[in-house]
mmCIF file with all atom_site columns, C-alpha atoms in Angstrom:
data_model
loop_
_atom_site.group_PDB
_atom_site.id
_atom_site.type_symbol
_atom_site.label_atom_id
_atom_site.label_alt_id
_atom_site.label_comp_id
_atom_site.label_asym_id
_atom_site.label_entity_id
_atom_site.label_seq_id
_atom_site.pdbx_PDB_ins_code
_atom_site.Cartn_x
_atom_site.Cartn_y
_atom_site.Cartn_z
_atom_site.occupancy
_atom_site.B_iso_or_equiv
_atom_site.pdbx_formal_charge
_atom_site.auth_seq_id
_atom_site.auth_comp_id
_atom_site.auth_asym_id
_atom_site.auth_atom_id
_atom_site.pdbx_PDB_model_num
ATOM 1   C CA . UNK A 1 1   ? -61.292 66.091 -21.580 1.00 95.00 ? 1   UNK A CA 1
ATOM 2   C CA . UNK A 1 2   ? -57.552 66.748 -20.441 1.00 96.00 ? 2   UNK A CA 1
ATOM 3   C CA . UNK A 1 3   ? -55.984 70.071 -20.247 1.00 97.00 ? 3   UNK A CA 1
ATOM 4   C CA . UNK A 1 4   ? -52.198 69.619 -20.669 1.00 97.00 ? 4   UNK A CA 1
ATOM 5   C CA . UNK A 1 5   ? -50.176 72.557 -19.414 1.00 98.00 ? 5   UNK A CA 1
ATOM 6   C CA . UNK A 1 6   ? -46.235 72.105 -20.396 1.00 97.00 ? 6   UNK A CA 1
ATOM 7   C CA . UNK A 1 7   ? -43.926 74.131 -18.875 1.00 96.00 ? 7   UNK A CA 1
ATOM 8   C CA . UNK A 1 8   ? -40.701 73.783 -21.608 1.00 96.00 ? 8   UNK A CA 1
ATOM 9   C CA . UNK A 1 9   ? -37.868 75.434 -22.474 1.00 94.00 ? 9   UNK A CA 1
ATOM 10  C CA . UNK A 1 10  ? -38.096 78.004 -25.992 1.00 95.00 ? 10  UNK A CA 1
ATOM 11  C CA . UNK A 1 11  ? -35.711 75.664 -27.437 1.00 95.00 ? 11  UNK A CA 1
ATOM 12  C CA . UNK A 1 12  ? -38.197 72.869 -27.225 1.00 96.00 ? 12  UNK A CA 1
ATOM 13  C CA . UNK A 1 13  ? -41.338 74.503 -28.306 1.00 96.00 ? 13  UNK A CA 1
ATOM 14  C CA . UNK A 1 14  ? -40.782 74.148 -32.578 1.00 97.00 ? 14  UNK A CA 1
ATOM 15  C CA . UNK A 1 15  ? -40.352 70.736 -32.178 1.00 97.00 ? 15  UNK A CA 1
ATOM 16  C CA . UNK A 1 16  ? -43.187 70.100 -29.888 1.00 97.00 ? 16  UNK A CA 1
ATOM 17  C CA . UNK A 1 17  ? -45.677 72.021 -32.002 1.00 96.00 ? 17  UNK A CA 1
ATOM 18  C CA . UNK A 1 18  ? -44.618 70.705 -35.356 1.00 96.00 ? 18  UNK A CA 1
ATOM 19  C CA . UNK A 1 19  ? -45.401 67.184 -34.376 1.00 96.00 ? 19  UNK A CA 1
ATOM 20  C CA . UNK A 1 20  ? -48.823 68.028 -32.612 1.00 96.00 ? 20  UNK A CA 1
ATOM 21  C CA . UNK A 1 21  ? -49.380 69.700 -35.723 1.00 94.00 ? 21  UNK A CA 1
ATOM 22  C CA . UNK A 1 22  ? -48.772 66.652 -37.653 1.00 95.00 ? 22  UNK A CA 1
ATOM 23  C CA . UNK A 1 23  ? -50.338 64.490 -35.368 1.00 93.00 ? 23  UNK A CA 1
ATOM 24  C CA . UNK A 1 24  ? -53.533 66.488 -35.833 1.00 91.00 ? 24  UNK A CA 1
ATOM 25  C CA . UNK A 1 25  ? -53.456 68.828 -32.928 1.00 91.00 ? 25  UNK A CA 1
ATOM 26  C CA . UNK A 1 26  ? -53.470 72.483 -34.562 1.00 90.00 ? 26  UNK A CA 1
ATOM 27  C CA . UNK A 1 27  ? -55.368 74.128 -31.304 1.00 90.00 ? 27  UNK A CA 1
ATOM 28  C CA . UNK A 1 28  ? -52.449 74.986 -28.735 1.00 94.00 ? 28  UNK A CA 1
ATOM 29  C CA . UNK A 1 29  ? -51.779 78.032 -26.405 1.00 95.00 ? 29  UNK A CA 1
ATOM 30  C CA . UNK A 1 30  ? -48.306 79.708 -25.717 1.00 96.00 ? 30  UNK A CA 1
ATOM 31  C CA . UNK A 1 31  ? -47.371 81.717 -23.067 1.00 97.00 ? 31  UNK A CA 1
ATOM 32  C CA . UNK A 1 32  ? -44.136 83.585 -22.034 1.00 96.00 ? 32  UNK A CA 1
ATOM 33  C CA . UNK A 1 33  ? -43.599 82.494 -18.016 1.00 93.00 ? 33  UNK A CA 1
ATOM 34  C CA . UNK A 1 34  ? -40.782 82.855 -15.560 1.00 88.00 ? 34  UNK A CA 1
ATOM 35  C CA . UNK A 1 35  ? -39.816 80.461 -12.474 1.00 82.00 ? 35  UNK A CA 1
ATOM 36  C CA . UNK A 1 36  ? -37.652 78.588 -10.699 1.00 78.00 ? 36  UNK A CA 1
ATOM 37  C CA . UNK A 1 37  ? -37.386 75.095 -9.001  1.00 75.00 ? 37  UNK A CA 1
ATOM 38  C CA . UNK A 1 38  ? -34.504 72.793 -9.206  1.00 71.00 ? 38  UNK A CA 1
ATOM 39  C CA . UNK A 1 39  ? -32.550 74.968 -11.756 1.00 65.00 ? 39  UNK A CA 1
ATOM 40  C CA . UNK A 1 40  ? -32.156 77.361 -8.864  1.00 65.00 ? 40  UNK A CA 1
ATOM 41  C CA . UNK A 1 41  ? -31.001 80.523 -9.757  1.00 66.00 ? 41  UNK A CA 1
ATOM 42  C CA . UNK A 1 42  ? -27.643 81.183 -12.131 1.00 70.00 ? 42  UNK A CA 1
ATOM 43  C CA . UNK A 1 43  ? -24.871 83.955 -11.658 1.00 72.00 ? 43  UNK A CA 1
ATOM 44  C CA . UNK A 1 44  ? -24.094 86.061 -14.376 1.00 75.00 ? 44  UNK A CA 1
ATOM 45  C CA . UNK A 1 45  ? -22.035 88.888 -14.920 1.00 78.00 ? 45  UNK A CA 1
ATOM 46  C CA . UNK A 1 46  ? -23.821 92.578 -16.048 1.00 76.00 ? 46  UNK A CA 1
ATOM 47  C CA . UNK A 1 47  ? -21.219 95.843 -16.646 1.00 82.00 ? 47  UNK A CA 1
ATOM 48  C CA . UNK A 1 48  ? -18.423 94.227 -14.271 1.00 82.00 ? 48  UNK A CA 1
ATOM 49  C CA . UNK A 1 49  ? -21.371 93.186 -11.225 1.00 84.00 ? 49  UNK A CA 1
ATOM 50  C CA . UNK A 1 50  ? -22.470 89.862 -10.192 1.00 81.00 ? 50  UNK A CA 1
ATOM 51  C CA . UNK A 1 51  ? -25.945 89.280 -10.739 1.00 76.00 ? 51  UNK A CA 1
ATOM 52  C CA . UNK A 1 52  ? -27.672 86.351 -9.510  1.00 75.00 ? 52  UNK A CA 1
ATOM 53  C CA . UNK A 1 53  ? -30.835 85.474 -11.515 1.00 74.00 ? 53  UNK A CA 1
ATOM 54  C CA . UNK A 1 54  ? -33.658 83.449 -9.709  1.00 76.00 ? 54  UNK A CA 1
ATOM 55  C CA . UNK A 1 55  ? -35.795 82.631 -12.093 1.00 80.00 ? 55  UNK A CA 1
ATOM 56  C CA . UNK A 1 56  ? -35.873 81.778 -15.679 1.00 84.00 ? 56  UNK A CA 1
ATOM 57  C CA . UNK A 1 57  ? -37.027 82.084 -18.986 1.00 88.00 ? 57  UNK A CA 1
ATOM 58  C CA . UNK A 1 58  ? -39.650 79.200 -19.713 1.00 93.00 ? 58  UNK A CA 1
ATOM 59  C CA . UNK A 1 59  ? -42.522 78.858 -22.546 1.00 96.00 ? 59  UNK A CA 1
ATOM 60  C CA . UNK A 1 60  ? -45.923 77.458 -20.602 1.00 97.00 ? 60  UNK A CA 1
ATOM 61  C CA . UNK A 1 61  ? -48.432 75.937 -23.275 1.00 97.00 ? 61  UNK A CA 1
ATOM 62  C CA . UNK A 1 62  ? -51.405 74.717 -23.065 1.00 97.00 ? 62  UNK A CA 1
ATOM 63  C CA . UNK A 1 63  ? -53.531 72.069 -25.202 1.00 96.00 ? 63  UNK A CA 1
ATOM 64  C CA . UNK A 1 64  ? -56.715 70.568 -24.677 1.00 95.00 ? 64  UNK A CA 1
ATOM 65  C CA . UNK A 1 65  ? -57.708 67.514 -25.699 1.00 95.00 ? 65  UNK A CA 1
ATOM 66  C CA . UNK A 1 66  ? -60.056 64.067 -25.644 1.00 94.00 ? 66  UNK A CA 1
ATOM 67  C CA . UNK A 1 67  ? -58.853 61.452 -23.051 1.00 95.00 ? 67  UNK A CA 1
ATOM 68  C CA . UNK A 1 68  ? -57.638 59.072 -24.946 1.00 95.00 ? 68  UNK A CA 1
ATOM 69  C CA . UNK A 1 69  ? -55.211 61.881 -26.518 1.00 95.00 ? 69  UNK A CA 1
ATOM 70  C CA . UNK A 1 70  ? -54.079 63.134 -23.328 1.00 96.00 ? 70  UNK A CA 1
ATOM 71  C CA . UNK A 1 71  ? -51.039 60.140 -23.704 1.00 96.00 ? 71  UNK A CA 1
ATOM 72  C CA . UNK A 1 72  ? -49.873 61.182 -27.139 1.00 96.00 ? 72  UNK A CA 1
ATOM 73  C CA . UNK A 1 73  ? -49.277 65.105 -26.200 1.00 96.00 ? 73  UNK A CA 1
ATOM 74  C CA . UNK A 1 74  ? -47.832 63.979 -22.928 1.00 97.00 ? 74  UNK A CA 1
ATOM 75  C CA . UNK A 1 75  ? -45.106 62.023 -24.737 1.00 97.00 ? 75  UNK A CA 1
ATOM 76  C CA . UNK A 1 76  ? -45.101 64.235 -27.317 1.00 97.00 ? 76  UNK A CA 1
ATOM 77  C CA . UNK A 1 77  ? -43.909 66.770 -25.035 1.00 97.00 ? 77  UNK A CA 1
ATOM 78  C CA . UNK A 1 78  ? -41.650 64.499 -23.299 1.00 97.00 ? 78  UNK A CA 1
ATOM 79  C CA . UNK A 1 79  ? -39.683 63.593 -26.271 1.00 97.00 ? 79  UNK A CA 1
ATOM 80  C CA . UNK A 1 80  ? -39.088 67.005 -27.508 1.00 97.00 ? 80  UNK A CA 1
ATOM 81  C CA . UNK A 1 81  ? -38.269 68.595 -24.033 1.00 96.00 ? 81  UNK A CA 1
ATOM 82  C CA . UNK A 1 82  ? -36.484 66.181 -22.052 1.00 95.00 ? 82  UNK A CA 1
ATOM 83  C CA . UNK A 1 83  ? -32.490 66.732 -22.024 1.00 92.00 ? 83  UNK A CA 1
ATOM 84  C CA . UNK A 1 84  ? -31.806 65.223 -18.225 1.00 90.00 ? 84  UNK A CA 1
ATOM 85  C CA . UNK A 1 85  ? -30.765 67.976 -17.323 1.00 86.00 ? 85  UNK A CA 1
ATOM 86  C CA . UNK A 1 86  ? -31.874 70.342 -14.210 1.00 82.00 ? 86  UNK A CA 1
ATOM 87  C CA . UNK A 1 87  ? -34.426 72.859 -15.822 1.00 83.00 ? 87  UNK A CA 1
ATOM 88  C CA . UNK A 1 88  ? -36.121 70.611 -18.659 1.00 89.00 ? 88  UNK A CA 1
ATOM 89  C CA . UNK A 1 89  ? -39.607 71.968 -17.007 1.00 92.00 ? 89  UNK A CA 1
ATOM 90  C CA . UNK A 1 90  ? -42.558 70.306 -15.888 1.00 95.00 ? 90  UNK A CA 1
ATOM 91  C CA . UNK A 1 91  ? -46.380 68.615 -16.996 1.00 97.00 ? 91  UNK A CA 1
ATOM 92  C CA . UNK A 1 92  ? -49.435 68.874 -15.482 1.00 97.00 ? 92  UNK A CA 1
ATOM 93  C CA . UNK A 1 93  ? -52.824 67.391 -16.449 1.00 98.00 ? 93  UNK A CA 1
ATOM 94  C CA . UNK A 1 94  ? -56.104 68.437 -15.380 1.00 97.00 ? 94  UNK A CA 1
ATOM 95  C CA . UNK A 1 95  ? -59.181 67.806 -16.049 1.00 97.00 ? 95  UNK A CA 1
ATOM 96  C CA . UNK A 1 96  ? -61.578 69.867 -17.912 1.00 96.00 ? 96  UNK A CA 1
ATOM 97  C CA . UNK A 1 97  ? -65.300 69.962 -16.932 1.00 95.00 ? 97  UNK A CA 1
ATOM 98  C CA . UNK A 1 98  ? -66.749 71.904 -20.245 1.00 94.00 ? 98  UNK A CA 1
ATOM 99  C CA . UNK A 1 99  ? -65.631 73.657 -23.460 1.00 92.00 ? 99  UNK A CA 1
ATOM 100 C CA . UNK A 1 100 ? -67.628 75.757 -24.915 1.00 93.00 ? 100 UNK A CA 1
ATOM 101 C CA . UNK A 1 101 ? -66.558 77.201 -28.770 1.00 91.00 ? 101 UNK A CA 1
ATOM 102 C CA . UNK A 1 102 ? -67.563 80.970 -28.117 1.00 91.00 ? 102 UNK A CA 1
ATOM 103 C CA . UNK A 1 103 ? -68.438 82.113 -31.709 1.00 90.00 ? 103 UNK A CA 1
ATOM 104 C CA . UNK A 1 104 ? -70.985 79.451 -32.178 1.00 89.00 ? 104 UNK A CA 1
ATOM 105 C CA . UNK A 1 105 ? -72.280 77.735 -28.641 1.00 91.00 ? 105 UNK A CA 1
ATOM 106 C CA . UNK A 1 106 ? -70.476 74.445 -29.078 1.00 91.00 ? 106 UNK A CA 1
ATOM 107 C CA . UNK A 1 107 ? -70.438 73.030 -26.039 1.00 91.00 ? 107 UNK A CA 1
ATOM 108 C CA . UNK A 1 108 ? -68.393 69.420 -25.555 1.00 89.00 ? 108 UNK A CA 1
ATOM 109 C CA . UNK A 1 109 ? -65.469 67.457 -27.569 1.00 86.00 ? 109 UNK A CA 1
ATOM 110 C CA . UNK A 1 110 ? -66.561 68.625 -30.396 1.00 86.00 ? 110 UNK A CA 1
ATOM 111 C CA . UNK A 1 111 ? -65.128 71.886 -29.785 1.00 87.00 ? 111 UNK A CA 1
ATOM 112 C CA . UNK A 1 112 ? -61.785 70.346 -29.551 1.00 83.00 ? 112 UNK A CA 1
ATOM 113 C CA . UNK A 1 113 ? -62.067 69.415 -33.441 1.00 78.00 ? 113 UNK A CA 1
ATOM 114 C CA . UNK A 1 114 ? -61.409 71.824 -35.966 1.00 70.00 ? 114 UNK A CA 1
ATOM 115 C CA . UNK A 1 115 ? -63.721 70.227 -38.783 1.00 67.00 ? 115 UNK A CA 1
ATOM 116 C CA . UNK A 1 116 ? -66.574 69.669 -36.481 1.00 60.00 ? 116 UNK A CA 1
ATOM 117 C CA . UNK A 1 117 ? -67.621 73.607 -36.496 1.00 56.00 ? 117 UNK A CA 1
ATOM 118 C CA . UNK A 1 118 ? -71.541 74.199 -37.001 1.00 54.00 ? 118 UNK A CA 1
ATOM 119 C CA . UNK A 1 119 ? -73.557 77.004 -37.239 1.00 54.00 ? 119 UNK A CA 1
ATOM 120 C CA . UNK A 1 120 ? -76.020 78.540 -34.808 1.00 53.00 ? 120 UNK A CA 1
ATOM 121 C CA . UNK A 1 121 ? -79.007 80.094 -36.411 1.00 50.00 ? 121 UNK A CA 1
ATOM 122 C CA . UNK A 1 122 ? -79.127 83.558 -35.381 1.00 50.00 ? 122 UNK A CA 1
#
């Protein structure tokens, strides 16, 4: 299993999560983040002062999935994020040791499907 952590901008995100959506990949993470890197920071102007802002806005989200997936959420992600410019973000894959589906004990890729769920006798 792949972990894919995308580090986008907001504008990007809709796009990005209808397609995994349609693509069959309902199960994603989003998180608000702040950072800087190339973009460096960017002067704007507050009540008449010059303010120089170092970091910015970004959305970070997060999917797991099977290996041979890992390809179709990286381009995924690519498509709908990339503008060439400075500041389009970054993606990282890792790998993932275990999942384990809390309410039932699912351990494995089957916790990464959403129509493989099975009951644990209590």
């Amino acid at each position: 299993m792949k972990k894919i952590e995308a580090f986008i901008r907001h504008e990007a995100f809709e796009p990005i999560r209808t397609e995994l959506l349609e693509r069959g990949f309902p199960s994603i993470s989003i998180l608000e983040a702040k950072g800087s890197g190339r973009q460096k920071g960017i002067v704007e102007q507050y009540r008449g002062s010059t303010l120089t802002v170092n970091v910015r806005p970004k959305l970070k989200i997060e999917v797991v999935v099977e290996d041979k997936d890992k390809g179709l959420v990286v381009e995924t992600s690519l498509k709908h994020a990339r503008t060439g410019e400075v500041g389009d973000g970054k993606i990282f894959v890792l790998p993932v040791d275990e999942a384990i589906r809390i309410r039932t004990g699912e351990k494995g890729e089957e916790v990464l499907d959403p129509h493989t769920e099975t009951e644990i006798p209590a």
